[in-house]
Amino acid sequence: MHERQFKASLLPIMVIIFCILIIGVVAGVLALNRQRQAATVLRVPEDYPTIQAAINAAGAADIVQVQDGTYSENLILDRPIILTAASFDSVNPANNTTVIEGGGGVAITIPPNLTQMPTVRGFVIRSNNVGIQSSSPFIVEFNLFLASSDQVHYQWGAGGANRNNVYFKPGDDAIHLDNTDRPLLIENNRILYATDDGIEVNLQDKPSPPALVDVNIWNNMIIGSREDGIQLIDYPGDPQNTNRRFVIIGNLIANSQKAGIGLMPNANPVEDFSGADMVEPVRVFNNTFYGNSHGISGGDDLVAFNNIIANSVGRGVWRVQGPPGSNSVVAYTLFFNNALDSDQSTLGAGNITGQDPLFVAAPNPGADGAWETVDDDFSGLLLQSSSPAIDKGVTQYMAASGELIPASPLTGFIGTAPDLGWREFGSPIVITPTASPIPSPTLAVSPTAPTPTITQTFTTVPPTATVVTVTPLPTNTQVSPTPNLPTVTLTATAPSVPTITITPTSAQLNILSLTPNAAAANTTVNVTVSGTAFANGAIVRFEGAEGTAPQVTGIQVVNANTIVITVNTAVGTGATTQVWDVRVTNPNNTFAVLPDAFTVTVAP
C-alpha cells in the first residue's frame, strides 16, 4: 500500500518534469527557427533583375547577394541590410569581379537617419562622381574602389567602419570626411595614388559634435598621394576644439608628394606646409613615414611617438609645436635620411638620429614591373633583426597635460619594449583576413584593440624577418550559402522522461554571452562577445527592440571564440530602457542571433 502511495505521489512530479523539458525543447526550437527566419537572402539576378529592386524588397538584416557581372545602377541603400557580392576576394579585393558602375552619378547613396548600419561588401565600385556617399553610419569592407572623385564620402551623420578595402587612383580623395559627428574606424585598407589626399578630414564646426568623437585610422597602407597621405583641415577663425580626436596607429604612409600627415588652416585643402595650429588632439604612434616630402606638418596638440620617419625630401617634422605647456611633442622616433629631421617642432625623449632603420627591402613596382599600379610592393619596409628601431619604443607616453597615451599600455611585443614603426619585428605584412572562408582557430588580428581604451597587441611570428609580398595575391572566392543550422532530435527514454540531443553541424556559429551585458544610455563601452566559430571579418549588430539600436563602432575578432566590440549607446529624447538581441554575421553570410543579450538602461 505504501508503495502504491509513493508511486501515486511521484506521478505528478514526473509530469511536471516532463512538461518543463517539453517547454524547454519548444523554446529551443523556436529560437533556432527564429535564427533560421531572421534573414532572407535576395539574389540578383536570379530573384530580382536589379540590385535596387532587391534592396527595395529587403527587410532589416536581410542579405542582398549579387552574382558576378557589371550592374550600371545608382543605388539608394536606405535600410540596414547586408549588400554583398556572391563571391569576392577577402585577401586582395583587387581580384573582385562584381561591379557597381555609377556612371556620372553617385554609385551608392546612404541617406540620413538610419538607426542601424547597412553593410557594403565585396564589390568593385566605380563612378565618375562619388563611389559611396553617406549621411548615416555604415560598414564598408572587402571592396575595390576605382575612378570616382571621392571614393567614399562621409557627411554629417555618417560613421561606422571602413576596413579591408583597396582604393586606387581616385580623382580627388580616397576617403573624404565632412563635419564628422559619429565615431569612425578606418583600418586595414590599401589606399593607392590618390590624386589629392588619401584621407581628407574637414573640421567644420557648424555644429560641432555634442560629445567627443573618435576617428581611428589604424593599420592602413597609404601610398603615393599627390598631396597628403592624411590631411586635417581646420576652419577660419581662432583655433577651436571641435570635439574630435584622431588616433593614427600602425600605418605605413609613403611617397606622398606633400606631407604624410598635413594639418592645414582656414579651410584650405591645398597643402602649402602652413602647419596649422589645430587644437584638436591628434595621437600618432607606431607608424612609418617613408619618402614623403614632409613626414608630419603642424599641430598644437599632436603627440607623436614610436614612429620611424625616413627619406623625407623636405622636413621630417615641421611646426609640431604649440604654446608653452601644450601637449605637442615628437618623441621616441627614429629619423633617417631626411633633408632636415626637425624644424620648429618640440622634441621629447628617446629620439634617434642618423641611424639606418635597416628595412628588409626598398619598395618595388611589383610583378608587372610598372609603378603606380595596384601591385606596387611596399612590403619590404619591415625591420631586419639588427635594426636599431627594435625595442626602442615605449608602452605608454605621458603628455604635458598628464594624459596617458594610450590609456592602457601597449602589450604583445616580442622584446623588452615595443619596436618603432608600423610593424613589430616578425609581424606579418598581410593583416587582412585569412584566405579561408571558413572559421579558423588561428586568425591574423589587428595589432590594436577597440576605442576608447587602446591596447596595442602585436601579432607576432617567430623572430625571423620574412617579407610577404602584398600583391598579387591568390584569389579567394567566398560563396554566400544559406545559413546552416543544427538539428534538434528528441529521444524518449525510460521512465518516459525525454532527453534532448542537439547534433550541431561542423564549426557551428553560435553566440554564448556578452560581457558586460548592459550599459547606461549615451555611453561608450567595450563588450566581449563569447561564442564559437567566429571568423575574421565578422560583423556584429544589435536588433530586435524599439528606438535607436546601439552602434558598433569598432570590432576586433580576437579568435574563433572571442570578439571585442566598441558599443555606443546613444539614444534619442524620450527613450526608455530597451533589451536588444545581438547578431554576428561571418563573411560567408552564416550568422547567429542571441536573443535579449544586451540592455541599454535609461535613468528615470
XYZ file of C-alpha atoms in Angstrom:
604
model
C 0.000 0.000 0.000
C 2.778 2.402 0.889
C 4.475 1.569 -2.424
C 1.277 2.445 -4.358
C 1.003 5.755 -2.431
C 4.644 6.556 -3.249
C 4.113 5.829 -6.944
C 0.951 7.930 -6.936
C 2.794 10.873 -5.355
C 5.694 10.506 -7.818
C 3.479 10.672 -10.913
C 2.623 14.428 -10.670
C 6.311 15.229 -10.163
C 7.251 13.285 -13.286
C 4.505 15.013 -15.246
C 5.799 18.415 -14.105
C 9.376 17.489 -15.076
C 8.195 16.231 -18.439
C 6.277 19.488 -19.079
C 9.290 21.597 -18.125
C 11.504 19.679 -20.525
C 8.951 19.939 -23.331
C 8.712 23.715 -22.759
C 12.498 23.927 -22.956
C 12.572 21.942 -26.173
C 9.883 24.114 -27.722
C 11.718 27.271 -26.674
C 14.925 25.955 -28.214
C 13.202 25.038 -31.446
C 11.556 28.460 -31.581
C 14.915 30.153 -31.011
C 16.508 28.109 -33.781
C 13.543 28.793 -36.026
C 13.880 32.497 -35.285
C 17.551 32.284 -36.194
C 16.596 30.498 -39.433
C 13.929 33.022 -40.350
C 15.681 36.188 -39.179
C 17.295 36.925 -42.532
C 16.241 36.335 -46.107
C 18.737 36.027 -48.968
C 17.569 38.007 -52.007
C 19.590 37.016 -55.070
C 20.448 39.200 -58.052
C 19.720 38.477 -60.859
C 18.098 35.112 -60.031
C 15.285 36.565 -57.882
C 15.453 40.278 -58.781
C 16.661 41.793 -62.060
C 18.462 44.729 -60.446
C 20.265 45.410 -57.201
C 17.916 48.291 -56.387
C 14.864 46.063 -56.813
C 16.322 43.613 -54.303
C 17.156 46.418 -51.855
C 13.600 47.736 -52.130
C 12.213 44.286 -51.322
C 14.587 43.608 -48.401
C 13.768 43.918 -44.739
C 16.111 44.793 -41.886
C 19.046 42.347 -41.611
C 18.258 40.670 -44.939
C 21.067 39.793 -47.341
C 21.119 41.043 -50.927
C 23.516 38.728 -52.734
C 24.759 39.805 -56.170
C 26.297 37.464 -58.732
C 29.354 38.342 -60.839
C 28.830 40.899 -63.564
C 28.569 44.645 -64.125
C 25.496 46.469 -62.809
C 25.031 50.035 -64.058
C 22.980 51.466 -61.222
C 22.849 54.394 -58.822
C 21.753 52.722 -55.620
C 19.859 54.112 -52.627
C 20.784 51.957 -49.648
C 18.129 53.096 -47.187
C 17.846 50.151 -44.816
C 20.137 48.055 -42.548
C 20.881 45.115 -44.822
C 23.999 43.306 -45.999
C 24.661 44.165 -49.639
C 27.274 41.633 -50.731
C 28.832 40.145 -53.806
C 28.180 36.424 -54.027
C 31.928 35.850 -54.384
C 34.857 38.121 -53.590
C 38.491 38.035 -52.534
C 38.797 38.944 -48.870
C 42.608 38.962 -49.001
C 43.045 41.039 -52.150
C 39.856 42.848 -53.234
C 41.681 43.898 -56.428
C 40.556 40.484 -57.694
C 36.832 41.190 -57.163
C 34.583 40.697 -60.200
C 31.150 42.070 -59.235
C 30.989 45.685 -60.422
C 28.649 48.506 -59.416
C 29.043 51.127 -62.151
C 27.712 54.529 -61.076
C 28.354 56.367 -64.341
C 28.043 60.117 -63.835
C 26.145 59.783 -60.546
C 26.839 58.523 -57.053
C 27.186 54.741 -57.162
C 25.708 54.168 -53.667
C 23.901 56.773 -51.557
C 23.137 56.074 -47.895
C 20.566 58.615 -46.646
C 20.447 60.168 -43.155
C 18.709 58.917 -40.016
C 19.303 55.172 -40.345
C 19.282 53.736 -36.826
C 21.211 50.558 -37.731
C 24.192 50.155 -40.030
C 23.976 48.645 -43.514
C 26.979 46.784 -44.913
C 28.535 47.011 -48.401
C 30.862 44.072 -49.063
C 32.932 42.543 -51.808
C 32.323 44.735 -54.904
C 34.227 46.755 -57.447
C 32.722 50.238 -57.063
C 33.419 52.883 -59.679
C 31.846 56.119 -60.818
C 32.689 59.397 -62.496
C 31.262 61.100 -59.403
C 31.343 59.572 -55.899
C 31.602 55.875 -55.044
C 29.690 55.858 -51.748
C 28.172 58.972 -50.186
C 26.708 58.505 -46.726
C 24.832 60.504 -44.109
C 24.361 57.528 -41.734
C 26.804 55.094 -40.143
C 27.608 52.033 -42.243
C 30.175 49.266 -42.759
C 32.190 49.035 -45.983
C 34.607 46.129 -46.393
C 36.472 43.978 -48.943
C 35.747 46.318 -51.875
C 37.882 47.674 -54.707
C 37.243 51.363 -55.443
C 38.195 52.683 -58.872
C 37.958 56.114 -60.511
C 35.390 58.427 -58.858
C 36.201 61.838 -57.435
C 35.881 60.944 -53.747
C 35.629 57.188 -53.453
C 33.904 57.229 -50.051
C 32.414 60.480 -48.754
C 31.271 60.766 -45.123
C 28.868 63.620 -44.384
C 27.237 64.832 -41.149
C 25.565 61.783 -39.566
C 27.930 59.212 -41.085
C 30.438 56.974 -39.340
C 30.928 53.245 -38.765
C 33.733 51.013 -40.050
C 35.795 51.224 -43.246
C 38.085 48.231 -43.473
C 39.921 45.791 -45.742
C 39.280 47.774 -48.935
C 41.587 48.744 -51.812
C 41.349 52.344 -53.060
C 43.064 53.005 -56.378
C 43.630 56.366 -58.101
C 40.612 58.424 -57.024
C 40.144 61.688 -58.910
C 40.252 63.549 -55.590
C 40.363 61.812 -52.180
C 40.053 58.109 -51.440
C 38.215 58.778 -48.157
C 36.704 62.210 -47.514
C 35.141 63.349 -44.222
C 32.983 66.458 -43.797
C 31.789 67.670 -40.382
C 32.230 64.282 -38.738
C 29.895 63.727 -35.781
C 29.948 59.913 -35.366
C 32.774 57.538 -34.428
C 34.621 56.106 -37.413
C 37.188 53.321 -37.713
C 39.369 53.248 -40.848
C 41.572 50.149 -40.770
C 43.462 47.623 -42.875
C 42.913 49.457 -46.165
C 45.344 49.949 -49.058
C 44.987 53.497 -50.381
C 46.987 53.934 -53.571
C 47.837 57.014 -55.627
C 45.091 59.461 -54.673
C 45.024 62.489 -56.968
C 44.645 64.668 -53.862
C 44.742 63.125 -50.362
C 44.498 59.532 -49.213
C 42.238 60.611 -46.337
C 40.948 64.196 -46.083
C 39.143 65.394 -42.951
C 37.357 68.758 -42.835
C 36.790 70.050 -39.305
C 33.689 72.184 -39.781
C 32.139 73.375 -36.529
C 28.561 74.110 -37.599
C 27.731 72.455 -35.353
C 30.479 70.629 -33.506
C 29.565 67.187 -32.168
C 27.923 67.405 -28.720
C 30.303 64.733 -27.328
C 33.872 63.721 -28.136
C 34.056 61.772 -31.410
C 36.952 59.435 -32.148
C 38.249 58.942 -35.673
C 40.611 55.971 -35.573
C 42.981 55.384 -38.504
C 44.701 52.067 -37.927
C 46.933 49.722 -39.912
C 46.485 51.200 -43.376
C 48.960 51.462 -46.263
C 48.629 54.954 -47.774
C 50.876 55.148 -50.807
C 51.717 57.781 -53.402
C 49.169 60.521 -52.642
C 49.603 63.579 -54.865
C 49.185 65.785 -51.791
C 48.936 64.393 -48.232
C 48.551 60.854 -47.009
C 46.241 62.156 -44.272
C 45.112 65.797 -44.307
C 43.260 67.502 -41.435
C 41.749 70.870 -42.387
C 40.971 73.484 -39.758
C 38.439 76.224 -40.423
C 38.687 80.050 -40.258
C 38.824 81.957 -37.005
C 40.780 81.369 -33.837
C 41.681 77.711 -33.356
C 38.858 75.983 -31.529
C 38.369 72.422 -30.411
C 35.522 70.906 -32.431
C 35.227 67.890 -30.100
C 37.002 65.403 -32.344
C 40.035 63.237 -31.598
C 42.257 61.453 -34.134
C 44.175 58.296 -33.247
C 46.606 57.260 -36.005
C 48.301 53.918 -35.322
C 50.176 51.262 -37.247
C 50.073 52.899 -40.683
C 52.616 52.947 -43.493
C 52.435 56.359 -45.200
C 54.841 56.504 -48.114
C 55.731 58.605 -51.170
C 53.216 61.392 -50.530
C 54.196 64.328 -52.705
C 53.390 66.703 -49.829
C 53.010 65.545 -46.179
C 52.472 62.142 -44.658
C 50.172 63.886 -42.159
C 49.416 67.507 -43.010
C 47.415 69.975 -40.920
C 46.020 72.930 -42.856
C 44.364 76.186 -41.673
C 41.464 78.329 -42.905
C 39.573 75.657 -44.870
C 42.498 75.431 -47.295
C 42.651 71.966 -48.924
C 45.793 72.706 -50.952
C 48.853 71.697 -48.963
C 51.291 74.602 -48.653
C 53.037 73.465 -45.450
C 51.304 76.119 -43.353
C 51.495 73.698 -40.429
C 48.158 74.663 -38.874
C 47.958 75.272 -35.131
C 44.977 72.926 -34.910
C 43.996 72.249 -31.289
C 42.022 69.027 -31.704
C 44.002 66.139 -30.154
C 45.945 64.050 -32.681
C 47.710 60.943 -31.389
C 50.269 59.422 -33.769
C 52.220 56.337 -32.713
C 53.816 53.244 -34.220
C 53.686 54.466 -37.824
C 56.311 54.504 -40.571
C 56.655 57.615 -42.765
C 58.789 56.902 -45.826
C 59.716 59.046 -48.816
C 57.195 61.840 -48.235
C 58.049 65.486 -48.806
C 57.332 66.170 -45.104
C 56.624 63.492 -42.530
C 54.290 65.463 -40.217
C 53.326 69.127 -40.629
C 51.531 71.139 -37.926
C 49.561 70.564 -34.727
C 49.155 72.323 -31.386
C 48.013 69.108 -29.672
C 49.786 66.440 -31.697
C 51.643 63.773 -29.735
C 53.861 61.517 -31.877
C 55.991 58.652 -30.577
C 57.261 55.189 -31.545
C 57.447 56.252 -35.217
C 60.040 55.986 -37.999
C 60.422 58.989 -40.316
C 62.802 58.292 -43.196
C 63.779 59.611 -46.634
C 61.736 62.831 -46.410
C 62.804 65.126 -49.226
C 61.870 68.103 -47.027
C 61.432 68.025 -43.263
C 60.803 65.022 -41.080
C 58.590 67.047 -38.719
C 57.578 70.681 -39.177
C 55.736 73.026 -36.788
C 54.672 70.259 -34.419
C 54.540 72.646 -31.508
C 52.062 74.672 -29.536
C 52.154 77.418 -26.930
C 54.146 76.815 -23.725
C 52.742 73.884 -21.783
C 50.910 72.351 -24.744
C 50.977 68.629 -25.471
C 52.638 68.789 -28.875
C 55.785 66.695 -28.975
C 57.735 64.222 -31.106
C 59.441 61.542 -29.016
C 60.866 58.039 -29.361
C 61.153 58.462 -33.124
C 63.898 57.318 -35.469
C 64.844 59.976 -38.039
C 66.926 58.867 -41.012
C 67.984 60.365 -44.334
C 65.635 63.342 -44.189
C 66.745 66.636 -45.745
C 66.043 68.098 -42.288
C 64.848 65.947 -39.387
C 63.000 68.616 -37.430
C 62.136 72.276 -37.786
C 60.107 74.453 -35.411
C 58.972 71.374 -33.515
C 59.072 70.250 -29.887
C 61.258 67.182 -29.451
C 60.959 64.869 -26.457
C 62.981 61.985 -25.105
C 64.094 58.857 -26.897
C 64.645 60.178 -30.429
C 67.263 58.500 -32.639
C 69.000 60.328 -35.478
C 71.420 59.280 -38.168
C 70.903 55.518 -37.840
C 69.586 53.483 -40.740
C 66.401 51.637 -39.660
C 67.555 48.691 -41.798
C 64.403 47.895 -43.716
C 64.267 44.487 -45.347
C 63.898 45.910 -48.853
C 63.085 49.102 -50.727
C 59.716 49.448 -52.471
C 59.463 47.926 -55.939
C 56.903 48.072 -58.778
C 55.664 44.531 -58.262
C 55.212 41.673 -60.699
C 54.117 43.851 -63.621
C 57.277 45.972 -63.444
C 55.282 49.214 -63.703
C 54.912 51.852 -60.991
C 51.553 53.303 -59.962
C 49.706 50.057 -60.468
C 47.748 48.130 -57.881
C 50.515 45.573 -57.324
C 53.240 48.052 -56.287
C 55.060 46.383 -53.428
C 55.985 48.245 -50.234
C 56.088 45.109 -48.099
C 59.857 45.327 -47.647
C 59.550 48.268 -45.231
C 59.805 45.890 -42.294
C 62.638 45.736 -39.797
C 65.606 43.425 -40.083
C 66.685 41.615 -36.933
C 69.593 44.035 -36.439
C 67.517 47.213 -36.800
C 68.245 49.981 -34.265
C 64.468 50.548 -34.080
C 63.860 47.261 -32.270
C 62.855 47.607 -28.596
C 63.319 51.392 -28.679
C 59.689 52.404 -28.137
C 57.607 52.939 -25.019
C 54.430 51.200 -23.938
C 52.765 54.457 -22.926
C 53.603 58.146 -23.224
C 52.592 60.855 -20.761
C 51.751 64.143 -22.439
C 52.429 67.509 -20.789
C 48.819 67.605 -19.605
C 49.263 64.289 -17.793
C 47.253 62.355 -20.368
C 48.476 58.766 -20.776
C 48.671 57.690 -24.420
C 47.289 55.132 -24.995
C 45.085 54.852 -21.924
C 46.249 51.245 -21.408
C 49.895 50.363 -22.079
C 50.851 48.585 -25.307
C 51.263 44.826 -24.953
C 52.221 41.836 -27.065
C 55.614 42.929 -28.345
C 58.453 40.416 -28.606
C 61.338 42.073 -26.760
C 61.720 44.340 -23.759
C 59.801 47.228 -25.345
C 57.767 47.980 -28.477
C 59.660 48.492 -31.709
C 59.476 51.771 -33.608
C 57.488 51.901 -36.821
C 54.352 50.414 -38.296
C 55.144 46.733 -37.695
C 56.722 44.948 -34.771
C 59.679 42.892 -35.946
C 58.414 39.473 -37.054
C 54.814 40.582 -37.595
C 53.111 39.634 -40.870
C 52.692 42.265 -43.544
C 49.244 40.990 -44.520
C 46.824 41.878 -41.742
C 43.603 41.494 -43.696
C 41.641 38.266 -43.061
C 42.998 34.853 -43.955
C 42.056 33.368 -47.310
C 39.931 30.592 -45.824
C 36.187 31.372 -45.999
C 35.519 29.105 -43.020
C 36.303 29.870 -39.369
C 39.855 29.098 -38.348
C 41.187 28.631 -34.793
C 44.106 30.937 -35.608
C 43.316 34.302 -37.132
C 45.505 37.246 -38.098
C 44.255 40.077 -35.919
C 44.808 43.784 -35.969
C 47.604 44.900 -33.616
C 45.213 47.212 -31.800
C 42.190 46.979 -29.582
C 38.965 48.993 -29.807
C 38.487 52.506 -28.548
C 38.268 54.374 -26.310
C 40.911 52.380 -24.453
C 43.630 51.321 -26.877
C 45.729 48.290 -26.037
C 48.037 47.633 -28.952
C 48.756 43.910 -29.135
C 51.270 42.962 -31.765
C 50.571 39.804 -33.755
C 53.933 38.098 -33.999
C 55.614 35.084 -35.540
C 58.989 33.624 -34.562
C 61.612 36.355 -34.764
C 62.912 35.968 -38.292
C 62.411 38.663 -40.880
C 60.009 37.384 -43.535
C 58.968 39.500 -46.500
C 55.432 38.830 -47.661
C 54.504 40.473 -50.951
C 51.116 42.135 -50.697
C 50.160 41.755 -54.359
C 49.471 39.934 -56.491
C 47.742 37.512 -54.131
C 45.823 34.290 -54.785
C 42.157 34.647 -55.443
C 39.885 33.568 -52.610
C 36.311 33.002 -53.696
C 33.818 33.314 -50.889
C 30.422 31.814 -51.569
C 27.482 33.012 -49.531
C 25.374 29.995 -48.574
C 22.045 29.930 -46.878
C 22.712 29.717 -43.115
C 23.271 26.116 -41.987
C 21.686 25.329 -38.639
C 21.834 22.456 -36.124
C 19.160 19.801 -35.969
C 17.159 19.053 -32.808
C 16.425 15.413 -32.048
C 14.091 14.237 -29.249
C 14.816 10.772 -27.902
C 12.418 9.150 -25.428
C 13.990 7.086 -22.643
C 12.568 5.264 -19.680
C 10.834 6.126 -17.481
C 9.020 8.276 -20.102
C 11.136 11.348 -19.360
C 12.591 12.807 -22.589
C 16.204 13.746 -23.059
C 17.372 16.334 -25.585
C 20.137 15.630 -28.050
C 21.352 18.530 -30.228
C 23.548 17.496 -33.117
C 25.388 20.568 -34.435
C 26.900 20.940 -37.858
C 30.639 21.309 -38.221
C 32.047 24.631 -36.995
C 28.601 25.884 -35.963
C 28.457 29.640 -35.437
C 26.971 30.370 -32.029
C 26.787 33.255 -29.532
C 27.039 32.289 -25.868
C 27.233 35.560 -23.934
C 28.086 39.262 -23.851
C 30.265 40.757 -21.111
C 29.126 43.211 -19.860
C 25.547 42.565 -20.913
C 24.257 46.046 -20.029
C 25.313 49.682 -20.241
C 23.864 53.065 -19.445
C 22.453 55.108 -22.297
C 24.718 57.672 -24.003
C 27.965 55.918 -23.079
C 30.678 54.038 -24.975
C 31.735 50.629 -23.671
C 33.895 47.718 -24.769
C 31.933 44.448 -24.863
C 33.319 40.922 -25.184
C 31.221 38.571 -27.323
C 31.845 34.905 -26.483
C 30.813 32.036 -28.722
C 32.057 29.603 -31.343
C 33.192 29.684 -34.982
C 33.697 33.431 -35.274
C 35.575 34.272 -38.489
C 37.901 37.187 -39.089
C 35.866 39.899 -40.800
C 32.699 39.047 -38.838
C 30.293 41.902 -38.171
C 28.203 42.473 -35.066
C 24.972 44.432 -34.776
C 22.083 44.910 -32.369
C 18.433 44.455 -33.315
C 15.009 43.450 -32.076
C 13.920 46.360 -29.856
C 12.430 49.820 -30.320
C 14.276 53.082 -30.917
C 17.931 53.690 -31.741
C 19.954 50.477 -31.670
C 23.381 50.508 -30.005
C 26.013 51.284 -32.638
C 29.065 49.047 -33.039
C 31.911 51.452 -33.812
C 34.839 49.060 -33.531
C 35.311 45.301 -33.942
C 38.273 43.063 -33.162
C 37.967 39.339 -33.860
C 40.431 38.017 -31.295
C 39.952 34.334 -32.152
C 37.224 31.879 -33.128
C 35.644 32.187 -29.682
C 36.018 35.878 -28.854
C 35.095 39.196 -30.441
C 35.671 42.532 -28.724
C 33.397 45.353 -29.866
C 33.123 49.023 -29.014
C 29.482 49.981 -28.491
C 27.983 53.470 -28.495
C 24.636 53.512 -26.648
C 23.412 56.935 -27.766
C 19.610 57.236 -27.548
C 17.096 59.873 -28.517
C 14.937 62.104 -26.345
C 12.212 60.209 -24.531
C 13.906 56.830 -24.882
C 13.250 54.076 -22.360
C 15.283 51.090 -21.216
C 15.492 48.538 -24.041
C 16.714 44.947 -24.305
C 18.431 44.149 -27.595
C 19.266 40.953 -29.468
C 22.775 40.656 -30.893
C 23.632 39.207 -34.306
C 27.059 38.016 -35.507
C 27.449 37.526 -39.270
C 30.551 35.863 -40.707
C 31.959 36.906 -44.116
C 30.341 33.822 -45.707
C 26.946 35.192 -44.503
C 26.291 32.485 -41.908
C 25.000 34.142 -38.761
C 23.775 33.604 -35.221
C 21.428 35.618 -33.005
C 21.413 35.695 -29.199
C 18.028 36.994 -28.014
C 17.787 39.554 -25.204
C 21.558 39.773 -24.990
C 22.222 43.417 -24.122
C 20.318 46.019 -22.107
C 20.628 49.785 -22.568
C 19.375 51.396 -19.375
C 17.853 54.877 -19.319
C 17.716 56.671 -15.996
C 14.160 57.568 -14.915
